[in-house]
Structure formats: structure tokens, C-alpha cells
Short mmCIF file of C-alpha atoms and ligand atoms in Angstrom, two decimals:
data_model
loop_
_atom_site.label_atom_id
_atom_site.label_comp_id
_atom_site.label_asym_id
_atom_site.label_seq_id
_atom_site.Cartn_x
_atom_site.Cartn_y
_atom_site.Cartn_z
CA MET G 11 13.55 -25.11 -5.91
CA THR G 12 12.59 -27.19 -8.85
CA SER G 13 8.81 -27.06 -8.13
CA GLU G 14 9.10 -23.20 -8.27
CA LEU G 15 10.48 -23.31 -11.69
CA THR G 16 8.23 -26.00 -13.27
CA PRO G 17 5.45 -24.49 -15.36
CA GLN G 18 2.24 -25.00 -13.46
CA LYS G 19 -1.23 -25.74 -14.84
CA ILE G 20 -3.69 -23.67 -13.21
CA LYS G 21 -7.13 -24.87 -13.98
CA LYS G 22 -9.08 -23.58 -10.90
CA VAL G 23 -8.11 -21.01 -8.33
CA LEU G 24 -9.06 -21.08 -4.66
CA ILE G 25 -8.94 -17.61 -3.10
CA ALA G 26 -7.80 -17.64 0.65
CA ASN G 27 -9.36 -14.41 1.43
CA ARG G 28 -12.56 -12.33 1.71
CA GLY G 29 -13.89 -8.87 0.99
CA GLU G 30 -12.75 -6.52 -1.79
CA ILE G 31 -9.63 -8.42 -2.51
CA ALA G 32 -11.16 -11.79 -2.90
CA VAL G 33 -13.68 -9.92 -5.24
CA ARG G 34 -10.78 -8.44 -7.26
CA ILE G 35 -9.00 -11.73 -7.58
CA ILE G 36 -12.21 -13.63 -8.77
CA ARG G 37 -12.60 -10.84 -11.30
CA ALA G 38 -9.02 -11.40 -12.80
CA CYS G 39 -9.61 -15.08 -12.85
CA ARG G 40 -12.87 -14.77 -14.76
CA ASP G 41 -11.04 -12.44 -17.23
CA LEU G 42 -8.58 -15.34 -17.93
CA GLY G 43 -11.25 -17.93 -17.98
CA ILE G 44 -10.21 -19.73 -14.73
CA PRO G 45 -12.88 -21.11 -12.52
CA THR G 46 -12.78 -20.00 -8.77
CA VAL G 47 -13.51 -21.28 -5.29
CA ALA G 48 -14.22 -18.79 -2.54
CA VAL G 49 -13.88 -19.80 1.19
CA TYR G 50 -16.19 -18.26 3.81
CA SER G 51 -16.72 -18.05 7.46
CA GLU G 52 -19.97 -18.02 9.28
CA ALA G 53 -20.06 -14.19 9.22
CA ASP G 54 -19.65 -14.33 5.42
CA ARG G 55 -22.31 -16.43 4.23
CA THR G 56 -23.92 -13.73 2.20
CA ALA G 57 -20.48 -11.85 1.31
CA LEU G 58 -19.75 -10.64 -2.22
CA HIS G 59 -16.80 -13.01 -2.83
CA VAL G 60 -19.23 -16.07 -2.01
CA ARG G 61 -21.66 -14.92 -4.74
CA TYR G 62 -19.09 -14.20 -7.45
CA ALA G 63 -16.93 -17.25 -7.20
CA ASP G 64 -17.95 -20.42 -9.08
CA GLU G 65 -18.01 -22.41 -6.05
CA ALA G 66 -17.75 -21.71 -2.18
CA VAL G 67 -16.50 -23.78 0.68
CA PHE G 68 -17.62 -23.17 4.32
CA ILE G 69 -14.67 -23.11 6.63
CA GLY G 70 -16.05 -22.34 10.20
CA PRO G 71 -16.63 -19.65 12.62
CA PRO G 72 -16.13 -15.88 12.38
CA PRO G 73 -12.98 -15.36 14.21
CA PRO G 74 -10.08 -15.54 11.57
CA ARG G 75 -7.99 -17.99 13.95
CA GLU G 76 -10.87 -20.41 13.47
CA SER G 77 -11.48 -19.95 9.83
CA TYR G 78 -9.38 -17.75 7.32
CA LEU G 79 -6.27 -18.46 9.35
CA VAL G 80 -6.38 -22.30 9.43
CA ILE G 81 -4.07 -23.67 6.69
CA GLY G 82 -5.51 -27.11 6.92
CA LYS G 83 -9.01 -25.83 6.27
CA ILE G 84 -7.93 -24.00 3.28
CA ILE G 85 -5.91 -26.79 1.72
CA ASP G 86 -8.82 -29.34 2.41
CA ALA G 87 -11.18 -26.94 0.70
CA ALA G 88 -8.78 -26.89 -2.41
CA ARG G 89 -8.74 -30.53 -2.57
CA LYS G 90 -12.31 -30.95 -2.05
CA THR G 91 -13.05 -28.83 -4.83
CA GLY G 92 -10.27 -29.74 -7.27
CA ALA G 93 -8.43 -26.36 -7.15
CA ASP G 94 -4.99 -26.57 -8.25
CA ALA G 95 -3.84 -23.13 -7.23
CA ILE G 96 -4.35 -20.78 -4.18
CA HIS G 97 -4.14 -16.88 -4.31
CA PRO G 98 -3.66 -15.55 -0.69
CA GLY G 99 -4.64 -11.91 -1.27
CA TYR G 100 -3.40 -9.71 1.55
CA GLY G 101 -3.32 -10.08 5.14
CA PHE G 102 -4.59 -13.29 6.62
CA LEU G 103 -2.04 -16.07 5.59
CA SER G 104 -0.44 -14.13 2.70
CA GLU G 105 3.01 -13.55 4.28
CA ARG G 106 3.21 -16.84 6.25
CA GLU G 107 6.08 -18.97 4.92
CA ALA G 108 4.25 -22.10 6.53
CA PHE G 109 1.37 -21.46 4.38
CA ALA G 110 3.09 -20.99 0.97
CA GLY G 111 5.03 -24.10 1.85
CA ALA G 112 2.09 -26.13 2.82
CA VAL G 113 0.34 -25.28 -0.28
CA GLN G 114 3.39 -26.35 -2.46
CA ASP G 115 3.80 -29.60 -0.38
CA ALA G 116 0.10 -30.36 -1.16
CA GLY G 117 1.00 -30.30 -4.80
CA LEU G 118 -0.95 -27.05 -5.35
CA THR G 119 0.53 -23.70 -6.96
CA PHE G 120 0.83 -20.90 -4.64
CA ILE G 121 0.17 -17.55 -6.63
CA GLY G 122 2.89 -15.53 -4.60
CA PRO G 123 6.57 -15.70 -4.05
CA PRO G 124 8.71 -18.72 -2.88
CA PRO G 125 8.46 -19.59 0.83
CA HIS G 126 12.20 -18.53 1.39
CA ALA G 127 11.61 -15.08 -0.06
CA ILE G 128 8.47 -14.73 2.60
CA ALA G 129 10.77 -15.95 5.39
CA THR G 130 13.73 -13.63 4.63
CA MET G 131 11.84 -10.62 4.11
CA GLY G 132 9.50 -11.44 7.05
CA ASP G 133 12.37 -10.93 9.25
CA LYS G 134 12.91 -7.35 9.02
CA GLN G 135 16.39 -7.49 10.35
CA GLU G 136 17.57 -10.23 8.27
CA ALA G 137 15.78 -8.43 5.11
CA ARG G 138 17.70 -5.36 6.01
CA THR G 139 21.20 -7.35 6.33
CA THR G 140 20.33 -9.18 3.02
CA VAL G 141 19.55 -6.25 0.96
CA LYS G 142 22.46 -4.20 2.35
CA LYS G 143 24.81 -6.85 1.29
CA ALA G 144 23.39 -6.49 -2.27
CA GLY G 145 24.24 -2.72 -2.07
CA VAL G 146 20.78 -1.46 -1.46
CA PRO G 147 20.67 1.77 0.84
CA VAL G 148 19.55 0.97 4.37
CA VAL G 149 19.19 3.37 7.17
CA PRO G 150 22.39 3.28 9.55
CA GLY G 151 21.43 0.74 12.13
CA THR G 152 22.58 -2.52 14.04
CA GLU G 153 23.50 -6.10 12.72
CA PRO G 154 21.94 -9.16 14.39
CA GLY G 155 23.26 -10.87 17.20
CA LEU G 156 23.92 -7.97 19.52
CA THR G 157 23.43 -7.88 23.35
CA ASP G 158 21.77 -4.86 25.16
CA ASP G 159 25.14 -3.59 26.13
CA ASP G 160 26.37 -3.91 22.55
CA LEU G 161 23.42 -2.24 21.22
CA LEU G 162 23.92 0.76 23.69
CA ALA G 163 27.56 1.12 22.56
CA VAL G 164 26.58 0.98 18.75
CA ALA G 165 23.72 3.29 19.36
CA ILE G 166 25.98 6.03 21.00
CA ARG G 167 29.21 5.44 18.73
CA GLU G 168 27.59 5.02 15.34
CA VAL G 169 23.87 5.51 14.98
CA GLY G 170 23.43 8.48 17.15
CA PHE G 171 20.00 9.90 18.31
CA PRO G 172 17.07 10.07 17.99
CA LEU G 173 16.76 6.41 16.97
CA LEU G 174 14.25 3.72 16.40
CA VAL G 175 14.02 0.44 18.37
CA LYS G 176 12.26 -2.04 15.83
CA ALA G 177 10.99 -5.62 16.16
CA ALA G 178 12.79 -8.19 13.93
CA ALA G 179 9.40 -9.97 13.55
CA GLY G 180 7.53 -6.73 13.36
CA GLY G 181 6.60 -4.53 10.41
CA GLY G 182 3.91 -2.25 9.71
CA GLY G 183 5.17 -0.30 12.77
CA LYS G 184 4.35 -2.78 15.51
CA GLY G 185 6.72 -2.89 18.49
CA MET G 186 8.57 0.27 17.49
CA ARG G 187 9.99 2.84 19.98
CA VAL G 188 11.47 6.33 19.51
CA VAL G 189 14.56 6.79 21.71
CA ARG G 190 15.80 10.40 21.94
CA GLY G 191 18.66 9.84 24.28
CA ALA G 192 21.02 7.06 25.52
CA GLU G 193 19.45 7.15 29.02
CA ASP G 194 16.26 6.03 27.51
CA LEU G 195 17.47 3.03 25.58
CA PRO G 196 17.71 0.32 28.03
CA ALA G 197 13.93 0.71 28.96
CA ALA G 198 13.09 1.07 25.38
CA LEU G 199 14.86 -2.01 24.49
CA ALA G 200 13.12 -4.00 27.40
CA SER G 201 9.65 -2.81 26.56
CA ALA G 202 10.11 -3.26 22.94
CA ARG G 203 11.26 -6.83 23.53
CA ARG G 204 8.26 -7.64 25.71
CA GLU G 205 5.77 -6.23 23.14
CA ALA G 206 7.35 -8.32 20.28
CA GLU G 207 7.53 -11.36 22.55
CA SER G 208 3.89 -11.26 23.17
CA ALA G 209 2.83 -10.00 19.78
CA PHE G 210 5.02 -12.22 17.65
CA GLY G 211 6.48 -14.76 19.99
CA ASP G 212 9.77 -13.35 19.03
CA GLY G 213 11.46 -10.66 21.12
CA ARG G 214 14.43 -9.83 18.90
CA VAL G 215 14.76 -6.14 18.30
CA TYR G 216 17.24 -3.87 16.48
CA ILE G 217 18.11 -0.09 16.19
CA GLU G 218 17.89 2.14 13.26
CA LYS G 219 18.50 5.86 13.12
CA LEU G 220 15.24 7.81 12.94
CA VAL G 221 14.55 9.47 9.69
CA GLU G 222 12.34 12.38 10.15
CA GLY G 223 10.01 14.27 8.06
CA ALA G 224 10.12 11.54 5.50
CA ARG G 225 7.87 10.28 2.93
CA HIS G 226 6.87 6.67 2.47
CA ILE G 227 7.38 5.70 -1.27
CA GLU G 228 7.10 2.12 -2.35
CA PHE G 229 8.02 0.36 -5.55
CA GLN G 230 5.99 -2.38 -7.23
CA ILE G 231 8.04 -5.35 -8.31
CA LEU G 232 7.26 -7.94 -10.87
CA ALA G 233 9.59 -11.08 -11.31
CA ASP G 234 9.10 -14.20 -13.31
CA MET G 235 10.62 -17.63 -13.37
CA HIS G 236 12.74 -16.64 -16.46
CA GLY G 237 14.97 -14.29 -14.68
CA ASN G 238 13.09 -10.95 -15.53
CA THR G 239 12.72 -8.59 -12.73
CA ILE G 240 11.22 -5.11 -13.24
CA HIS G 241 9.57 -2.44 -11.47
CA LEU G 242 6.19 -0.72 -12.30
CA GLY G 243 7.06 2.61 -10.82
CA GLU G 244 6.27 4.01 -7.39
CA ARG G 245 3.38 4.82 -5.02
CA GLU G 246 3.27 7.48 -2.63
CA CYS G 247 1.85 6.32 0.71
CA SER G 248 2.58 8.97 3.21
CA ILE G 249 -1.23 9.84 3.99
CA GLN G 250 -1.87 7.31 6.88
CA ARG G 251 -2.90 7.34 10.36
CA ARG G 252 -1.31 4.95 13.03
CA HIS G 253 0.34 2.94 10.27
CA GLN G 254 -3.04 2.56 8.50
CA LYS G 255 -2.76 3.99 5.06
CA LEU G 256 -5.88 6.12 3.92
CA VAL G 257 -4.93 7.47 0.60
CA GLU G 258 -2.25 6.29 -2.00
CA GLU G 259 -1.14 7.63 -5.33
CA ALA G 260 1.00 6.90 -8.36
CA PRO G 261 3.30 8.54 -9.22
CA SER G 262 4.73 10.49 -6.20
CA PRO G 263 4.48 14.15 -6.39
CA ILE G 264 8.06 14.42 -5.42
CA MET G 265 9.35 11.93 -8.01
CA ASP G 266 11.50 12.86 -10.98
CA GLU G 267 12.90 10.53 -13.67
CA THR G 268 16.61 10.47 -12.08
CA LEU G 269 15.10 9.40 -8.64
CA ARG G 270 12.89 6.94 -10.35
CA ARG G 271 15.70 5.38 -12.16
CA ARG G 272 17.76 5.08 -9.01
CA MET G 273 15.21 3.95 -6.70
CA GLY G 274 13.87 1.53 -9.26
CA GLU G 275 17.31 -0.18 -9.78
CA MET G 276 17.58 -0.43 -5.94
CA ALA G 277 14.12 -2.13 -5.67
CA ILE G 278 15.08 -4.57 -8.30
CA LYS G 279 18.47 -5.45 -6.60
CA ALA G 280 16.39 -5.79 -3.30
CA ALA G 281 13.88 -8.29 -4.89
CA GLN G 282 16.66 -10.19 -6.78
CA SER G 283 18.77 -10.36 -3.35
CA VAL G 284 16.29 -13.08 -2.25
CA GLY G 285 15.54 -14.76 -5.31
CA TYR G 286 12.18 -13.10 -5.64
CA ILE G 287 9.47 -14.27 -7.85
CA ASN G 288 5.84 -12.90 -8.51
CA ALA G 289 4.57 -9.47 -7.39
CA GLY G 290 6.07 -7.63 -4.34
CA THR G 291 6.57 -4.31 -3.00
CA ILE G 292 9.78 -2.45 -1.67
CA GLU G 293 8.87 0.18 1.02
CA CYS G 294 11.10 3.07 1.18
CA LEU G 295 11.64 6.33 3.28
CA VAL G 296 12.64 9.29 1.07
CA ASP G 297 13.74 12.37 3.20
CA LYS G 298 13.58 16.07 2.39
CA ASP G 299 16.85 15.99 0.53
CA LYS G 300 15.58 12.87 -1.63
CA ASN G 301 17.83 10.56 0.21
CA PHE G 302 16.20 7.03 -0.08
CA TYR G 303 16.47 4.08 2.31
CA PHE G 304 14.99 0.49 2.14
CA LEU G 305 12.61 -0.04 5.09
CA GLU G 306 11.00 -3.49 4.24
CA MET G 307 9.69 -5.69 1.44
CA ASN G 308 5.92 -6.68 1.37
CA THR G 309 5.88 -10.24 -0.15
CA ARG G 310 2.30 -9.92 -1.32
CA LEU G 311 -0.26 -8.06 -3.47
CA GLN G 312 -1.09 -4.94 -1.75
CA VAL G 313 -4.21 -3.01 -0.85
CA GLU G 314 -3.07 0.01 -3.12
CA HIS G 315 -2.13 -2.11 -6.29
CA PRO G 316 -4.93 -0.57 -8.47
CA VAL G 317 -3.20 2.90 -8.56
CA THR G 318 -0.23 1.22 -10.27
CA GLU G 319 -2.78 -0.57 -12.51
CA LEU G 320 -4.30 2.65 -13.60
CA VAL G 321 -1.04 4.30 -14.40
CA THR G 322 0.69 1.45 -16.26
CA GLY G 323 -2.33 -0.26 -17.82
CA ILE G 324 -0.96 -3.76 -16.36
CA ASP G 325 -3.44 -5.98 -14.51
CA ILE G 326 -1.23 -7.05 -11.53
CA VAL G 327 -3.28 -9.95 -10.59
CA LYS G 328 -3.24 -11.33 -14.08
CA GLU G 329 0.52 -10.99 -14.05
CA GLN G 330 0.67 -12.82 -10.76
CA ILE G 331 -1.18 -15.93 -12.33
CA ARG G 332 0.93 -15.80 -15.54
CA ILE G 333 4.05 -15.71 -13.45
CA ALA G 334 2.91 -18.65 -11.10
CA ARG G 335 2.10 -20.61 -14.36
CA GLY G 336 5.75 -20.49 -15.30
CA ARG G 337 5.07 -18.09 -18.11
CA ARG G 338 6.94 -14.98 -19.10
CA MET G 339 5.36 -11.77 -17.62
CA GLY G 340 3.70 -9.56 -20.17
CA PRO G 341 5.69 -6.34 -19.55
CA THR G 342 9.20 -6.56 -20.53
CA GLU G 343 10.63 -3.38 -19.18
CA SER G 344 10.34 -1.28 -16.07
CA VAL G 345 7.85 1.43 -16.34
CA MET G 346 9.61 4.67 -16.20
CA HIS G 347 6.77 6.82 -17.61
CA PRO G 348 3.63 6.44 -15.83
CA ASN G 349 0.49 7.36 -17.83
CA GLY G 350 -1.40 10.21 -15.90
CA TRP G 351 -2.06 10.06 -12.28
CA ALA G 352 -4.08 7.89 -10.15
CA ILE G 353 -5.12 8.18 -6.40
CA GLU G 354 -7.06 5.89 -4.14
CA CYS G 355 -9.09 6.54 -0.98
CA ARG G 356 -9.66 3.57 1.35
CA ILE G 357 -13.34 3.76 2.31
CA ASN G 358 -13.60 2.32 5.89
CA ALA G 359 -16.44 1.75 8.15
CA GLU G 360 -15.03 4.06 10.78
CA ASP G 361 -16.19 7.09 12.48
CA PRO G 362 -13.72 10.05 11.49
CA TYR G 363 -15.43 12.30 14.06
CA HIS G 364 -14.77 9.90 16.80
CA ASN G 365 -11.17 8.71 16.60
CA PHE G 366 -12.01 6.44 13.59
CA MET G 367 -13.81 3.94 15.81
CA PRO G 368 -15.00 0.93 13.80
CA SER G 369 -18.71 0.95 13.01
CA VAL G 370 -20.89 -2.10 12.34
CA GLY G 371 -24.43 -2.65 11.12
CA LYS G 372 -26.39 -3.15 7.86
CA ILE G 373 -25.74 -0.81 4.88
CA SER G 374 -29.23 0.58 4.29
CA THR G 375 -28.52 2.54 1.19
CA LEU G 376 -25.36 2.35 -1.18
CA ILE G 377 -24.88 4.52 -4.27
CA VAL G 378 -21.55 3.84 -5.86
CA PRO G 379 -19.80 6.58 -7.97
CA THR G 380 -18.95 5.69 -11.70
CA GLY G 381 -17.98 7.82 -14.77
CA PRO G 382 -14.93 8.95 -16.34
CA GLY G 383 -11.64 8.08 -14.49
CA VAL G 384 -13.47 6.23 -11.65
CA ARG G 385 -12.90 2.69 -10.49
CA VAL G 386 -14.31 1.17 -7.35
CA ASP G 387 -13.04 -2.07 -5.86
CA SER G 388 -15.67 -3.11 -3.18
CA GLY G 389 -16.51 -6.06 -1.16
CA VAL G 390 -20.08 -4.77 -0.15
CA TYR G 391 -23.64 -4.01 -1.43
CA GLY G 392 -26.75 -2.40 -0.29
CA GLY G 393 -28.37 -4.59 2.48
CA TYR G 394 -24.87 -5.98 3.38
CA GLU G 395 -24.13 -6.51 7.19
CA ILE G 396 -20.85 -5.25 8.47
CA THR G 397 -19.66 -7.29 11.21
CA PRO G 398 -16.97 -6.65 13.96
CA TYR G 399 -14.71 -9.56 12.91
CA TYR G 400 -12.58 -8.40 10.03
CA ASP G 401 -10.86 -5.01 9.22
CA SER G 402 -12.92 -1.90 8.55
CA MET G 403 -12.03 -1.36 5.08
CA ILE G 404 -15.19 -1.95 2.65
CA ALA G 405 -14.07 -0.47 -0.49
CA LYS G 406 -11.47 1.35 -2.41
CA LEU G 407 -12.41 4.48 -4.69
CA ILE G 408 -9.59 4.97 -7.06
CA CYS G 409 -9.64 8.03 -9.58
CA TRP G 410 -7.41 8.45 -12.68
CA GLY G 411 -6.83 11.75 -14.33
CA GLU G 412 -4.14 12.95 -17.29
CA THR G 413 -2.86 15.24 -14.41
CA ARG G 414 -2.91 15.15 -10.62
CA SER G 415 -5.19 18.02 -10.41
CA GLU G 416 -7.59 16.20 -12.73
CA ALA G 417 -7.26 13.06 -10.56
CA ILE G 418 -8.12 15.09 -7.41
CA LEU G 419 -11.02 16.88 -9.12
CA ARG G 420 -12.50 13.57 -10.16
CA MET G 421 -11.96 12.28 -6.69
CA ARG G 422 -13.84 15.21 -5.32
CA ARG G 423 -16.67 14.39 -7.86
CA ALA G 424 -16.76 10.62 -6.85
CA LEU G 425 -16.70 11.41 -3.09
CA SER G 426 -19.56 13.66 -3.53
CA GLU G 427 -21.54 11.10 -5.41
CA TYR G 428 -20.80 8.12 -2.89
CA THR G 429 -23.54 7.49 -0.58
CA ILE G 430 -23.22 4.97 2.31
CA MET G 431 -26.03 4.89 5.01
CA GLY G 432 -26.49 2.70 7.99
CA VAL G 433 -22.98 2.39 9.01
CA LYS G 434 -20.45 5.43 9.94
CA HIS G 435 -17.72 5.78 7.21
CA ASN G 436 -14.64 7.82 6.60
CA ILE G 437 -15.89 9.65 3.34
CA PRO G 438 -16.15 12.88 5.35
CA PHE G 439 -12.41 12.46 6.05
CA HIS G 440 -11.45 12.18 2.53
CA ILE G 441 -13.73 15.07 1.63
CA ASN G 442 -11.97 17.24 3.87
CA LEU G 443 -8.65 15.89 2.83
CA PHE G 444 -9.29 16.62 -0.70
CA ASN G 445 -10.14 20.19 0.36
CA SER G 446 -6.76 20.83 1.90
CA ILE G 447 -4.54 23.07 -0.15
CA SER G 448 -1.24 21.29 1.43
CA PHE G 449 -2.53 18.04 0.09
CA PHE G 450 -3.29 19.63 -3.25
CA ALA G 451 0.20 21.09 -3.07
CA GLY G 452 1.64 17.72 -2.54
CA ARG G 453 3.40 18.92 0.55
CA PHE G 454 3.04 16.39 3.27
CA ASP G 455 4.99 13.61 5.12
CA THR G 456 3.92 10.70 7.23
CA LYS G 457 2.93 12.66 10.14
CA PHE G 458 0.58 15.00 8.10
CA VAL G 459 -2.79 13.40 8.97
CA GLU G 460 -1.85 12.93 12.71
CA GLU G 461 -0.14 16.22 13.38
CA LYS G 462 -1.35 18.83 10.65
CA PHE G 463 -4.83 17.48 9.77
CA SER G 464 -8.02 17.93 11.65
CA MET G 465 -11.63 17.09 10.89
CA THR G 466 -12.64 20.43 12.30
CA THR G 467 -10.11 22.93 11.12
CA TYR G 468 -9.45 22.01 7.51
CA GLU G 469 -9.00 24.75 4.86
CA GLU G 470 -11.87 26.07 2.90
CA THR G 471 -13.20 24.38 -0.08
CA PRO G 472 -11.19 25.49 -2.91
CA THR G 473 -12.41 25.98 -6.42
CA PRO G 474 -11.07 23.84 -9.24
CA GLU G 475 -9.08 26.90 -10.43
CA GLU G 476 -7.58 27.53 -7.06
CA LEU G 477 -6.93 23.77 -6.74
CA GLU G 478 -5.02 23.90 -9.98
CA THR G 479 -3.11 26.71 -8.90
CA ALA G 480 -2.12 24.99 -5.78
CA ALA G 481 -0.96 22.09 -7.84
CA ILE G 482 1.05 24.17 -10.11
CA VAL G 483 2.82 26.02 -7.28
CA ALA G 484 3.35 22.69 -5.62
CA THR G 485 5.02 21.03 -8.59
CA LEU G 486 7.15 23.97 -9.17
CA PHE G 487 8.02 24.15 -5.71
CA THR G 488 9.10 20.35 -5.17
CA HIS G 489 10.65 19.77 -8.64
CA ARG G 490 11.98 23.38 -9.37
CA ASN G 491 11.80 22.21 -12.86
CA LYS G 492 9.35 23.71 -15.21
CA GLN G 493 9.20 20.80 -17.63
CA LEU G 494 8.37 18.46 -15.10
CA ALA G 495 5.95 20.60 -13.28
CA SER G 496 4.04 21.11 -16.69
CA GLN G 497 3.77 17.39 -17.20
CA VAL G 498 2.35 16.94 -13.83
CA VAL G 499 -0.21 19.72 -14.03
CA GLY G 500 -0.78 19.35 -17.87
CA ARG G 501 -0.24 23.00 -18.58
CA ASN G 502 2.73 24.37 -20.26
CA LEU G 503 4.55 26.44 -17.66
CA ARG G 504 6.86 27.97 -20.10
CA ASP G 505 3.85 29.72 -21.59
CA THR G 506 3.57 32.70 -19.33
CA SER G 507 -0.20 33.06 -19.79
CA ASN G 508 -0.50 30.07 -17.36
CA TRP G 509 1.36 31.97 -14.79
CA LYS G 510 -1.91 33.95 -13.97
CA TYR G 511 -2.68 30.91 -11.73
CA LEU G 512 0.30 31.90 -9.64
CA SER G 513 -0.75 35.32 -8.81
CA ARG G 514 -3.93 33.91 -7.80
CA TRP G 515 -1.98 31.64 -5.46
CA GLU G 516 -0.27 34.66 -4.06
CA ARG G 517 -3.58 36.23 -3.45
CA MET G 518 -4.83 33.13 -1.61
CA GLN G 519 -1.90 33.26 0.74
CA LYS G 520 -2.86 36.88 1.94
C1 LIG A 17 11.23 4.11 10.10
C2 LIG A 17 10.80 5.30 10.25
C3 LIG A 17 11.81 6.51 10.39
N1 LIG A 17 13.10 6.07 10.44
N2 LIG A 17 12.46 3.84 10.27
C4 LIG A 17 6.99 2.34 10.23
C5 LIG A 17 6.32 0.97 9.74
C6 LIG A 17 7.48 0.28 9.33
N3 LIG A 17 7.29 -0.32 7.82
C7 LIG A 17 8.64 1.11 9.26
N4 LIG A 17 8.19 2.42 9.84
C8 LIG A 17 9.00 3.72 9.86
N5 LIG A 17 10.21 3.07 9.92
C9 LIG A 17 13.35 4.66 10.45
N6 LIG A 17 14.67 4.37 10.50
C10 LIG A 17 9.41 5.84 10.21
C11 LIG A 17 8.64 4.81 9.91
C12 LIG A 17 7.11 5.26 10.08
C13 LIG A 17 6.44 5.16 8.87
C14 LIG A 17 6.84 4.54 7.65
C15 LIG A 17 5.99 4.26 6.65
C16 LIG A 17 4.67 4.80 6.70
C17 LIG A 17 4.23 5.30 7.89
C18 LIG A 17 5.16 5.43 8.81
C19 LIG A 17 4.48 6.14 10.01
C20 LIG A 17 5.39 6.38 11.17
C21 LIG A 17 6.60 5.86 11.00
#
């Protein structure tokens, strides 16, 4: 505990990651005047993070198990270069208690949470029990240590059907089973256990009532060593496919101030219940009646952190470094009023016309959008070779606007400018999504992409005016509050001249 609370000098940061997030972290370090060390595998000799870092250390063959996941190699690389701190990024070793512990044991600073917080939140059932004890709402479900017979009894007596069987060691949807009736439970328990055992080496499972038609909304948390824990508002992450997020935005189209206050307080309580320090995310489900439930905590910097940065003006990676140094974080209060709207598209080397199959090859032409309200966090360049060894996300396109409709219009502009040739990519998916009236209208849940969206039968390309109409209707529809809706769309809806857009919407519906 003491080492966590001692102010740490940070004179050189090693980034234990690759791709766009390694580049993002190097940029924050450079802004702070801190030299950086990249690590790279055989497949990443010419990668952008290697070019941008001050130094780079080769750590082995392309498969992550032989390079980016080898704790000893990463720590040796830090020793060899004199790096005194390690940023894990996301994925790879970022949520391994053993890695955070090994970094500290080597006398280095881990730019992330304390190992015990990673461990508690990494066990999804223990996380559930811990935050529940602190008064955080969780979905009705089971406590640890029950036999299959106990689980069946509790399922029938208390939880009800449909329910979900979840792996304690899981997260991100791995090892989940939907069970619609008691007769199917024993088989589901057995198969979930088998899957969890082979995927995580830990077959423990638990049960939760299935919350259907919910949205996935997460809160960004920052906590420093001086007892300050705040939230930076929410991100809406419901646009996903097979547990891979595709689009994230901040704020959420369904959020109002009361809900943000209540969920924000819940998120802070959840983080404090494990003594959380540094940046983290509380993942929640929000149902149609705006009941919310803690799902899990991600104890790392997330892919989608830029949307929060754009609406708060806070550099989250900079704050992570400040916090790791034992300083007070910059912001002193939770962010209750995000500035404008930000949306992120994950640009993946995947073919949306063929079941999102990963695509490899050399990027022959690359033209990256810029201009007002556009940010691109990318790990690639023209001539870069995409290999099959790592995940297919090659860039993030993030657009900001004063209102949601302005952010969407800018996203459409930026997507139309983005040119990537030589590999298949999912920009056509995003273009279709941003033509969907339902998406404009902010009417979607976590099943939207899989069940209600298709690459062949999307809605026609609306004009900017039609888009605005949809946004106005949506916000009135979801908020039932003209003042809030006016804020979202940037038009005073008490001024009846703006209601002409509504009759246009009615015509469109015919
Ligand atoms: C749920 C749920 C409905 N009810 N739990 C999926 C990943 C993991 N973080 C938890 N997940 C879910 N847990 C209960 N009790 C629905 C999901 C879920 C989901 C959650 C967030 C984002 C996308 C999702 C897609 C499918 C299911």
C-alpha cells in the first residue's frame, strides 16, 4: 500500500503496447516532456509507435504470447533503457494483477490502478458482491460459493427467467449463456463452466437476471492518491456487434442531469469500494425505464476515452501520469455538463460485406480527414503492412460538434473524405450507420447492429435538414423535455418556428 501512496518520479515511460494507443500515450508523454520507450515485435519493426518513441526495444516474435504478453521481457526492456514507469495501454497486460504487481516489485511505477483493484474487479462475481455491499445497484443474481443445485433453486425462487449464466473470470461477453427456462439451466451451467475453464482456467459461473432491450452506458472515473474520486460523465456504447464496440459517443442521447447525478454517484461509490486509483470505467446497463445496474469495472484506459476528452477538455492520459506521480489530479469536480457532443467510429481492417472478416495487406493509399471538429487517433500510415497477429482496429475517427447533429454531420463529412486502399475496412458500415434515421434519432440498444441494421437494406441518405429533424424528434421523444432537447439539438424548441422540422419528419414517416 505504501508504495502506491508515495509520490513517484517519472522520468521515462515505457509503453507496453502497440498501435494507436501506444501512439496516443507517446503523444501525452511528449506533451509533458517525458521521454518514451516503445517495445515491438518482429511484425512491428516499422510500426508508428516505434517511429514516434524516443527509444525502442525489440521483444520477440509476432504472437503476443511470445512478445507483448511476456512480463519479464517488458520489465527487462524498462531496466535496460532506464524507464522508471510503465503504461500498459488497453488489452495485452493492462488488466493483469500479476503485471501491475511485477512492475511495482521491480521498483517501477505502474501507470494504472493498484493490483488489488485489478484483481477484485477482474473477478466479475467478486466485483458484483463488493460494489453491492457498498450500496451500488446490481442486477438480481447469485452470491459466490453455490452448487449447481443451489443455483437452480435460487434461479427459480429469486432470479426468474430469462437469466444469464456468466463466467466469474469472464467479462466482455465471453462464456455467457442466455437461459429461458429452468429445464435448460443445468446444461447451460455445464457448458458455461467448460467454456470458462478452457478460456480462463477458471470454471466458476454465476447467474444474473437478463435485462433486455437495455443500453450500455459507462462512466469515466478518475481517482488520485489524495482521496479525490470524480467522474467525467458517461459514454454511450450500445452500437456494437458480438461484443465489439463500433461507435461510442458522449454524452448519451438518453441522459438527463438527474440520471447523470445518480449514476455518477453510483460510479464513484463503486470505484471507492475497491480503493481505486487512476483512470477507470464503470460499465452499466440502463433499461427502458432508466433503471441502471452496475455490470463491471474496466480497470484500464479505454479505447473510447477520446469522446470524453473532447466533451470535457481533459487529457485523460496526462491525468493518469499526474496521478501515478502522486500529484493531485487537475479537475477537482465531476463533470456534470459536457461541452457539446463527441462521437467515435472505430476504423477496423474488416470487410463489412463479408461478416466483418479481418483483412490483411499493405495500405496502398491513405488519406486521413482533418478539419473543424475532427480528430484521428491512428496507428497506421500509407505503405504500412497490416498483419494478422493483432486486433483489426487501425484507427479511431472522433468528431466533435456543439450538438449531436453537428457531430454526426461532421462524421459524415470526415467518413466521406477518409480513403484507405489496399485492405478491406469498415468505413462503408459507418457511412451506412450514419445514414440511419434510427441512429440519428438516438433510438437504439445493444442489439441494434446485429438485429436491426443491415449493410444492404439501410435507410436512404437523409439531407442535413432531415437529419436535424430526426435529431429534434428523437430528443423530444427520449427526453420529453423541450429544454433538454433544445440543448441537444442546439435549437430553441420553445420557438415554434423550429417546429417546422417536425412536420418535415411527419412527412418523411409517410
Ligand atoms: C448483461 C446483459 C443483460 N443482462 N447482464 C455483455 C458483456 C459483459 N460486459 C456483460 N454483458 C451483458 N450483461 C445482464 N444481467 C447484457 C449484456 C450484453 C451487453 C452488454 C454491454 C454491451 C453489449 C452487450 C451485448 C450483449 C449483451
